[in-house]
Structure formats: structure tokens, C-alpha cells
Coordinates of N, CA, C and O in Angstrom, one line a residue:
M1 N 18.5 13.6 4.8 CA 18.3 12.4 4.6 C 17.2 12.3 3.8 O 16.4 12.5 4.2
T2 N 17.5 11.2 2.8 CA 15.8 10.7 1.7 C 15.4 9.3 3.5 O 15.7 8.8 3.8
P3 N 13.4 10.1 3.3 CA 13.5 9.1 4.5 C 13.0 7.3 3.3 O 12.5 7.3 3.0
S4 N 12.9 6.4 3.8 CA 12.3 5.4 4.1 C 11.3 4.7 4.5 O 10.3 5.5 5.2
Y5 N 10.2 4.4 3.1 CA 9.1 3.5 3.3 C 9.7 2.2 3.0 O 10.2 1.4 2.4
N6 N 8.3 1.4 3.8 CA 8.1 0.0 3.9 C 7.0 -0.3 3.3 O 5.9 -0.4 2.6
V7 N 7.4 -1.4 3.0 CA 6.9 -2.3 1.4 C 6.6 -3.7 1.4 O 7.9 -4.2 2.6
L8 N 5.4 -4.1 2.1 CA 5.0 -5.3 2.2 C 4.7 -6.5 0.9 O 3.6 -5.4 -0.1
I9 N 4.9 -7.7 0.4 CA 4.8 -8.0 -0.7 C 4.3 -9.3 0.2 O 4.3 -10.2 0.4
I10 N 3.2 -9.2 -1.3 CA 2.3 -10.1 -0.2 C 2.0 -11.1 -2.1 O 1.2 -11.0 -3.0
E11 N 2.5 -12.4 -2.5 CA 2.6 -13.3 -3.5 C 3.0 -14.7 -3.0 O 4.3 -14.9 -2.1
D12 N 2.4 -15.3 -3.5 CA 2.8 -17.2 -3.6 C 3.6 -17.3 -4.2 O 4.0 -19.1 -3.5
E13 N 3.5 -17.1 -5.5 CA 4.6 -17.5 -6.5 C 5.9 -17.0 -6.2 O 5.9 -15.5 -6.4
L14 N 7.0 -18.2 -5.6 CA 8.4 -17.7 -5.4 C 8.8 -16.5 -6.7 O 9.6 -15.7 -6.2
P15 N 9.0 -17.3 -7.9 CA 9.4 -16.6 -8.7 C 9.1 -15.1 -8.9 O 9.7 -13.7 -9.5
A16 N 7.7 -14.7 -8.9 CA 6.8 -14.0 -9.2 C 7.6 -12.9 -7.9 O 7.4 -11.3 -8.2
Q17 N 8.0 -13.2 -7.0 CA 7.9 -12.3 -5.9 C 9.7 -11.9 -6.4 O 9.4 -10.6 -5.5
A18 N 10.1 -12.7 -6.4 CA 11.6 -12.3 -6.4 C 11.4 -11.9 -8.0 O 12.8 -10.4 -7.8
N19 N 11.2 -11.4 -8.2 CA 10.8 -10.1 -9.8 C 10.7 -9.2 -9.7 O 11.4 -8.1 -9.6
L20 N 9.4 -9.1 -8.5 CA 8.7 -7.6 -8.0 C 9.9 -7.7 -7.1 O 9.8 -6.3 -7.2
R21 N 10.1 -8.0 -6.0 CA 11.6 -7.2 -5.4 C 12.7 -6.8 -6.0 O 12.6 -5.8 -5.4
R22 N 12.9 -7.5 -7.1 CA 14.4 -7.1 -8.1 C 13.5 -5.8 -8.4 O 14.5 -4.6 -8.4
A23 N 12.3 -5.3 -8.8 CA 12.3 -4.5 -10.1 C 12.5 -3.1 -8.5 O 12.2 -2.1 -8.7
L24 N 11.8 -3.6 -7.4 CA 12.0 -2.4 -6.1 C 13.2 -1.7 -5.7 O 13.4 -1.1 -6.0
E25 N 14.0 -3.0 -6.0 CA 14.8 -2.8 -5.3 C 15.9 -2.2 -6.0 O 16.6 -1.4 -5.9
K26 N 15.6 -2.0 -7.1 CA 16.7 -1.7 -8.0 C 16.7 -0.1 -8.6 O 17.0 0.0 -8.8
R27 N 15.2 0.2 -8.4 CA 14.5 1.1 -8.7 C 14.7 2.6 -7.7 O 14.4 3.8 -7.9
F28 N 14.2 2.2 -6.2 CA 13.7 3.0 -5.7 C 14.3 2.6 -4.1 O 14.1 1.8 -3.5
E29 N 15.6 3.1 -3.8 CA 16.2 3.4 -3.3 C 16.0 3.2 -1.5 O 16.2 3.2 -0.3
D30 N 14.3 4.3 -1.8 CA 14.0 4.7 -0.1 C 13.1 4.2 0.2 O 11.8 4.0 1.3
L31 N 12.4 2.3 -0.5 CA 11.7 1.7 0.1 C 12.6 0.6 0.1 O 13.1 0.1 -0.2
R32 N 11.9 0.1 1.2 CA 12.6 -1.2 2.0 C 11.9 -2.5 2.0 O 10.6 -2.2 2.6
I33 N 12.2 -3.6 1.5 CA 11.0 -4.7 1.7 C 11.3 -5.0 3.0 O 12.2 -5.7 3.9
V34 N 10.4 -5.0 4.2 CA 9.7 -5.1 5.4 C 9.3 -6.5 5.5 O 9.0 -7.2 6.7
G35 N 8.1 -7.0 4.6 CA 7.9 -8.7 5.2 C 7.5 -8.7 3.3 O 7.1 -8.5 2.5
L36 N 7.2 -10.5 3.6 CA 7.4 -10.9 2.6 C 5.8 -12.4 2.9 O 6.3 -12.6 4.0
Q37 N 5.2 -12.2 2.0 CA 3.8 -13.4 2.8 C 3.8 -14.1 1.6 O 3.4 -13.1 0.6
S38 N 2.7 -14.9 2.0 CA 1.9 -15.8 0.7 C 0.9 -16.3 0.8 O 0.0 -16.7 -0.2
S39 N 0.2 -15.9 2.3 CA -1.2 -16.5 2.3 C -1.8 -15.0 3.2 O -1.6 -14.4 3.7
V40 N -3.3 -15.7 2.5 CA -4.2 -14.9 3.4 C -3.6 -14.7 5.2 O -3.9 -14.0 5.6
R41 N -3.8 -16.0 5.6 CA -3.7 -16.1 7.1 C -2.7 -15.0 7.8 O -2.4 -14.8 8.4
G42 N -1.0 -15.6 6.7 CA -0.2 -14.8 7.1 C -0.7 -13.5 7.1 O 0.4 -12.7 7.7
T43 N -1.1 -13.4 6.2 CA -1.0 -11.7 5.9 C -1.8 -10.8 7.0 O -1.7 -10.1 7.8
V44 N -3.1 -11.6 7.1 CA -4.1 -11.1 8.6 C -3.2 -10.8 9.7 O -2.7 -9.7 10.4
E45 N -2.0 -12.2 10.2 CA -1.4 -12.0 11.3 C -0.4 -10.7 11.0 O -0.3 -10.5 12.1
W46 N 0.0 -11.1 10.2 CA 1.6 -10.0 9.7 C 0.8 -8.3 10.4 O 1.8 -7.4 10.8
L47 N -0.2 -8.0 9.8 CA -1.2 -7.0 9.7 C -1.5 -6.8 11.2 O -1.3 -5.5 11.3
Q48 N -1.9 -7.6 11.8 CA -2.8 -6.8 13.0 C -1.0 -7.4 14.1 O -1.5 -6.4 14.8
N49 N -0.1 -7.3 13.6 CA 1.1 -7.2 14.8 C 1.6 -6.0 14.6 O 2.0 -5.1 13.9
P50 N 1.0 -5.0 15.7 CA 1.1 -3.5 15.9 C 3.1 -3.1 15.8 O 3.1 -2.3 15.0
D51 N 4.0 -3.8 15.7 CA 4.8 -3.6 15.5 C 5.3 -3.9 13.5 O 6.5 -3.1 13.0
N52 N 4.7 -4.3 12.9 CA 4.9 -4.2 11.4 C 4.1 -3.3 11.5 O 2.9 -2.4 10.6
Q53 N 4.7 -2.8 10.1 CA 4.4 -1.3 9.7 C 4.5 -1.4 8.1 O 6.2 -1.6 7.3
A54 N 3.9 -1.2 6.9 CA 3.4 -0.9 5.7 C 3.3 0.4 5.4 O 2.2 0.7 6.0
D55 N 3.5 1.1 4.3 CA 3.0 2.3 3.9 C 2.6 2.3 2.4 O 1.7 2.5 2.1
I56 N 3.0 1.0 2.1 CA 2.4 0.6 0.6 C 2.1 -1.1 0.2 O 3.7 -1.7 0.5
I57 N 1.4 -1.7 -0.4 CA 1.4 -3.5 0.0 C 1.2 -3.4 -1.7 O 0.5 -2.8 -2.5
F58 N 2.2 -4.7 -2.1 CA 2.1 -5.6 -3.9 C 1.0 -6.4 -3.0 O 1.7 -7.7 -2.2
M59 N 0.1 -6.5 -3.7 CA -0.2 -7.8 -3.2 C -1.7 -8.6 -4.6 O -1.8 -7.9 -5.0
D60 N -0.7 -9.8 -4.4 CA -1.5 -10.9 -5.7 C -3.0 -11.2 -5.0 O -3.0 -11.1 -4.0
V61 N -3.6 -11.6 -5.9 CA -5.2 -11.8 -5.5 C -5.4 -13.3 -4.8 O -5.9 -13.2 -4.4
E62 N -4.6 -14.2 -5.8 CA -5.6 -15.6 -5.8 C -3.6 -15.9 -4.8 O -2.7 -16.2 -5.3
L63 N -4.3 -15.9 -3.5 CA -3.0 -16.9 -2.7 C -3.1 -18.4 -2.5 O -4.2 -19.1 -2.7
S64 N -2.1 -18.8 -1.5 CA -2.2 -19.8 -1.0 C -3.2 -20.7 -0.6 O -3.5 -22.3 -0.5
D65 N -4.0 -20.0 0.1 CA -4.7 -20.1 1.0 C -6.2 -19.1 0.6 O -7.1 -19.3 1.7
G66 N -6.6 -18.7 -0.4 CA -7.6 -17.8 -0.6 C -7.5 -17.1 -1.7 O -6.1 -17.1 -2.2
M67 N -8.5 -15.9 -1.5 CA -8.5 -14.8 -2.2 C -7.8 -13.9 -1.1 O -8.3 -13.1 -0.6
C68 N -7.1 -12.9 -2.0 CA -6.8 -11.3 -0.9 C -7.6 -10.1 -0.6 O -8.0 -10.2 0.3
F69 N -8.8 -10.6 -1.2 CA -10.1 -9.8 -1.1 C -10.4 -10.2 0.4 O -11.2 -9.3 1.6
D70 N -10.2 -11.9 1.0 CA -10.4 -12.0 2.5 C -9.7 -11.2 3.4 O -10.1 -11.3 4.4
I71 N -8.8 -11.2 3.0 CA -8.0 -10.2 4.2 C -8.4 -8.7 4.5 O -8.3 -8.4 5.6
F72 N -9.7 -8.0 3.7 CA -9.6 -7.2 3.7 C -11.2 -7.1 4.8 O -11.6 -6.2 5.3
E73 N -11.8 -8.1 4.5 CA -12.8 -8.8 5.4 C -12.4 -8.6 6.9 O -13.3 -8.9 7.5
Q74 N -10.8 -9.3 7.0 CA -10.4 -10.1 8.1 C -9.7 -8.4 9.1 O -9.8 -8.7 10.8
V75 N -9.6 -7.8 8.6 CA -8.1 -6.9 9.4 C -9.0 -5.9 8.4 O -8.8 -5.4 7.3
E76 N -8.2 -4.6 9.3 CA -7.9 -3.1 8.9 C -6.9 -2.7 7.4 O -5.7 -3.2 8.2
V77 N -6.9 -2.4 6.7 CA -5.6 -2.3 5.5 C -5.3 -0.9 5.5 O -6.3 -0.2 5.0
K78 N -4.5 -0.1 6.2 CA -3.9 0.9 6.7 C -3.8 1.8 5.2 O -2.9 2.8 4.7
A79 N -2.2 0.5 4.6 CA -1.5 1.1 3.7 C -2.1 1.1 2.2 O -3.3 0.4 2.0
K80 N -1.6 1.8 1.1 CA -2.2 2.0 -0.3 C -1.8 0.6 -0.6 O -0.4 -0.5 0.1
V81 N -2.4 0.1 -1.7 CA -2.6 -1.8 -2.0 C -2.8 -1.0 -3.4 O -3.0 -0.5 -4.5
V82 N -1.4 -2.0 -4.0 CA -1.3 -2.2 -5.3 C -1.0 -4.2 -5.7 O -1.0 -4.7 -5.0
I83 N -2.6 -4.3 -6.3 CA -2.9 -5.5 -6.5 C -2.0 -5.9 -8.0 O -1.9 -5.1 -8.6
T84 N -1.4 -6.8 -7.5 CA -0.7 -8.0 -8.4 C -1.2 -9.4 -9.1 O -1.7 -9.8 -8.4
T85 N -1.3 -9.3 -10.3 CA -2.3 -10.7 -11.0 C -2.3 -10.6 -11.9 O -2.2 -10.1 -13.3
A86 N -2.4 -12.3 -12.4 CA -1.9 -12.6 -14.2 C -3.6 -12.3 -14.4 O -3.9 -12.7 -15.9
F87 N -4.4 -12.0 -13.8 CA -6.1 -12.1 -14.1 C -6.9 -10.4 -14.6 O -6.6 -9.8 -13.5
D88 N -7.3 -10.1 -15.6 CA -7.6 -9.0 -15.6 C -9.1 -8.9 -15.0 O -9.8 -7.6 -14.8
N89 N -9.8 -9.9 -14.8 CA -11.0 -9.8 -14.1 C -11.7 -9.5 -12.6 O -12.9 -9.3 -12.5
Y90 N -10.4 -9.2 -12.2 CA -10.8 -8.9 -10.2 C -10.5 -7.5 -10.8 O -10.7 -6.2 -9.5
A91 N -10.2 -6.5 -11.7 CA -10.1 -5.0 -11.5 C -11.0 -4.7 -11.0 O -11.0 -3.4 -9.9
V92 N -12.7 -4.7 -11.3 CA -13.2 -4.1 -10.3 C -13.1 -3.9 -8.7 O -14.0 -3.2 -8.0
R93 N -13.3 -5.7 -8.6 CA -13.0 -5.9 -7.4 C -12.2 -4.8 -6.4 O -12.4 -4.7 -5.1
A94 N -10.6 -5.1 -6.9 CA -9.5 -4.4 -6.2 C -10.0 -2.9 -6.3 O -9.4 -2.7 -5.1
F95 N -10.4 -2.4 -7.1 CA -10.5 -0.9 -7.0 C -11.2 -0.8 -5.6 O -11.4 0.3 -5.2
R96 N -12.7 -1.7 -5.8 CA -14.1 -1.5 -4.5 C -13.3 -1.3 -3.2 O -13.9 -1.6 -2.0
T97 N -11.9 -2.2 -3.0 CA -11.2 -2.5 -1.7 C -10.5 -1.2 -1.6 O -10.2 -1.1 -0.6
G98 N -10.1 -0.1 -2.3 CA -9.4 1.4 -2.5 C -8.5 1.1 -3.4 O -7.1 1.3 -3.1
S99 N -7.4 0.0 -4.0 CA -6.6 -0.1 -4.3 C -6.0 0.7 -5.2 O -7.0 1.5 -6.0
I100 N -5.1 1.6 -5.8 CA -4.6 2.1 -6.5 C -4.2 1.5 -7.7 O -4.1 2.9 -8.1
D101 N -3.7 1.2 -7.9 CA -3.3 0.7 -8.9 C -3.6 -1.0 -9.2 O -3.4 -2.1 -8.0
Y102 N -3.2 -1.5 -10.5 CA -4.0 -3.0 -10.8 C -2.5 -3.4 -11.8 O -2.7 -2.9 -13.0
L103 N -1.8 -4.5 -11.4 CA -0.6 -4.7 -12.3 C -0.4 -5.6 -12.8 O -0.7 -7.2 -11.9
L104 N -0.8 -6.3 -14.4 CA -0.8 -7.4 -14.5 C 0.8 -7.9 -14.4 O 1.3 -7.4 -15.0
K105 N 0.1 -9.4 -14.6 CA 2.1 -10.1 -14.6 C 2.1 -10.8 -16.2 O 0.6 -11.2 -16.5
P106 N 3.1 -10.9 -16.7 CA 4.0 -10.8 -16.1 C 4.6 -9.4 -15.5 O 4.5 -7.9 -16.5
I107 N 4.8 -8.9 -14.9 CA 4.8 -7.3 -13.9 C 6.4 -7.0 -14.3 O 7.4 -7.8 -14.4
N108 N 6.6 -5.8 -15.0 CA 7.6 -5.3 -15.7 C 8.2 -3.6 -14.4 O 7.4 -3.5 -14.4
E109 N 9.1 -3.7 -14.9 CA 10.0 -2.5 -14.3 C 9.1 -1.2 -14.0 O 8.7 0.0 -13.2
E110 N 8.6 -0.7 -15.8 CA 7.9 0.2 -16.2 C 6.2 0.2 -15.1 O 6.2 1.1 -14.5
G111 N 6.3 -1.0 -14.7 CA 4.7 -0.8 -14.3 C 4.6 -0.9 -13.1 O 3.8 0.4 -12.4
V112 N 6.0 -1.0 -12.2 CA 6.0 -1.0 -10.9 C 6.5 0.7 -10.8 O 6.1 1.4 -9.4
K113 N 7.4 0.8 -11.6 CA 7.7 2.4 -11.3 C 6.5 3.1 -11.7 O 6.1 4.3 -11.0
R114 N 5.0 3.0 -12.2 CA 4.4 3.7 -12.4 C 3.0 3.7 -11.3 O 2.7 4.6 -10.8
A115 N 3.1 2.8 -10.6 CA 2.1 2.6 -9.3 C 3.3 3.4 -8.4 O 2.3 3.7 -7.5
I116 N 4.5 3.0 -8.5 CA 5.3 3.7 -7.1 C 5.2 5.4 -7.5 O 4.7 5.9 -6.5
E117 N 4.8 5.8 -8.2 CA 5.0 7.1 -8.6 C 3.5 7.4 -8.4 O 3.2 9.0 -7.9
K118 N 2.5 6.0 -8.7 CA 0.9 7.2 -7.9 C 0.7 7.3 -6.8 O 0.6 7.8 -6.1
W119 N 1.9 6.5 -6.1 CA 1.5 6.5 -4.9 C 2.5 7.7 -4.0 O 2.0 8.0 -2.9
Q120 N 3.1 7.8 -4.4 CA 4.6 8.6 -4.5 C 3.3 10.4 -4.1 O 3.4 11.4 -3.8
H121 N 2.6 10.5 -5.1 CA 1.7 11.3 -5.6 C 0.5 11.4 -4.7 O 0.5 12.2 -3.6
L122 N 0.0 10.4 -4.0 CA -1.4 10.3 -3.2 C -0.9 10.4 -1.9 O -1.3 11.2 -1.2
T123 N 0.8 10.0 -1.6 CA 1.0 10.4 -0.3 C 1.6 11.7 0.2 O 1.5 12.5 1.3
S124 N 1.7 12.6 -1.3 CA 2.3 13.7 -0.8 C 1.4 14.8 -1.4 O 0.9 15.5 0.1
I125 N 0.1 13.9 -1.4 CA -1.4 14.6 -1.7 C -2.0 14.4 0.0 O -2.6 15.6 0.0
E126 N -2.2 13.8 0.6 CA -2.5 13.8 1.9 C -1.7 13.9 2.6 O -2.2 14.9 3.9
R127 N -0.2 14.3 2.9 CA 0.5 14.7 3.6 C 0.7 16.1 3.8 O 0.4 17.1 4.2
N128 N 0.2 17.2 2.4 CA 0.1 18.2 2.3 C -1.2 19.0 2.4 O -1.2 19.6 3.7
D129 N -2.5 18.1 2.7 CA -3.4 18.1 3.2 C -3.5 17.9 4.7 O -4.3 19.1 5.3
Y130 N -2.8 17.2 5.2 CA -2.6 16.8 7.0 C -1.9 18.5 7.7 O -2.4 19.3 8.2
S131 N -1.0 19.0 6.0 CA 0.0 20.2 7.1 C -0.9 21.3 7.2 O -0.6 22.3 7.7
E132 N -1.9 21.1 5.7 CA -2.7 23.0 5.7 C -3.8 22.9 7.0 O -3.9 23.8 6.9
R133 N -4.5 21.7 7.5 CA -5.2 21.6 8.1 C -4.5 22.1 9.4 O -5.3 22.8 10.2
V134 N -3.6 21.4 9.6 CA -2.8 21.6 11.1 C -2.4 23.4 10.8 O -2.9 24.0 12.4
S135 N -1.7 23.9 9.9 CA -1.8 25.0 10.1 C -2.8 25.6 10.0 O -3.0 27.1 11.4
E136 N -4.1 25.5 9.5 CA -5.2 26.3 9.8 C -6.1 26.2 11.3 O -6.3 27.4 11.7
V137 N -5.8 25.4 11.7 CA -5.5 24.9 13.1 C -5.0 26.1 13.9 O -5.4 26.7 15.5
A138 N -3.9 25.6 13.7 CA -2.7 26.4 14.7 C -3.0 27.8 14.2 O -2.9 28.9 15.3
Q139 N -3.4 28.8 13.2 CA -3.8 30.1 13.3 C -4.8 30.0 13.5 O -4.8 31.8 13.5
A140 N -5.6 29.3 13.6 CA -7.0 29.8 14.0 C -7.0 30.4 16.0 O -6.4 30.2 16.5
R141 N -8.0 31.5 15.6 CA -8.1 32.0 17.0 C -9.1 32.0 17.7 O -10.7 31.5 17.6
P142 N -9.8 31.3 18.9 CA -10.2 31.1 19.7 C -11.2 32.3 20.2 O -10.8 32.8 20.1
T143 N -12.2 31.5 20.1 CA -13.0 32.5 20.1 C -13.3 32.7 22.0 O -13.5 31.7 22.5
E144 N -14.0 33.5 22.5 CA -14.2 34.0 23.4 C -16.2 33.7 23.6 O -16.9 34.0 23.1
Q145 N -16.1 32.2 25.1 CA -17.5 32.0 25.3 C -17.6 32.2 26.9 O -16.4 32.5 27.8
T146 N -18.8 32.9 27.1 CA -19.3 33.2 28.4 C -20.2 32.1 28.3 O -20.9 31.3 28.3
F147 N -20.0 31.2 30.2 CA -20.4 30.3 30.1 C -20.5 31.0 32.3 O -20.7 31.7 32.6
L148 N -22.1 30.1 31.7 CA -22.9 30.4 32.8 C -23.9 29.5 33.7 O -23.0 28.7 34.2

């Protein structure tokens, strides 16, 4: 059974939101879109809800009530983020917030594919690193200590 991963789309333009959703659903059967947000406020509320979990977030820069960077100042974003925007002048700020990719609109399937493959690669590295650490701890022998 293939694991399923959760995607949050943050986009205030409905045509761009639909285009991104279509590109994701068409090529990646293991991704589930678990949320659609269009504002900073709605996104912060979604991320603060412990029932909501996203593995990857596609995030537009200019939202209906502010900039996506405001989200990072209000809540911890644990998921990997791919910035989506029509402007190239936000790239430095996007990468400073820890985003893993930067897609210029109009977003095409190849760009989405590249971003997802990068996310999968990073996730695989993190999972392997975690597994190796657990294995090292499990194999370590406790040292004998004398307490006075």
C-alpha cells in the first residue's frame, strides 16, 4: 500500500488554485489535498488546529489579507513549503523562510513535478537520517556507572 501525503494549497486566486489542484491530482496519486486557504488569517487558523496536518504546502505570496510571510511570523510551519507567485522578486525572502522551491505563475505540470520530486527527496533523506539515528541508539550499549 502506497502511503498518502497531505497537501495544503494556499492561493487566493480561484483559477490558479484549480490549476494547481489539477496538476497535483493528475500526476500524484499518493497526494491528498486536505485544505484550501486563501488568506493569512485562514491559514494561521488552519495550521493552529491540531487536527490539520500537511506534509507539503503550496503557498502563494500575495494573499487576500496580506503576504504569506506574515504566516511564518504568527505560527510554526512544520511542513515543507513551495512558494508560488507571479513575481520573481520574493525569491530571497522565500528561501530565508525555509521554502524548498519557488514556482512562477502560470504554474505548469513540469514545475509541480520538479517541486514534488525535490520534496520527496528531502523527505527521504530526513526519514533515512532518523532511522539511522534510532538504529545507532538501539545498538549502543549502556555504560556501567557507579553511583556513590
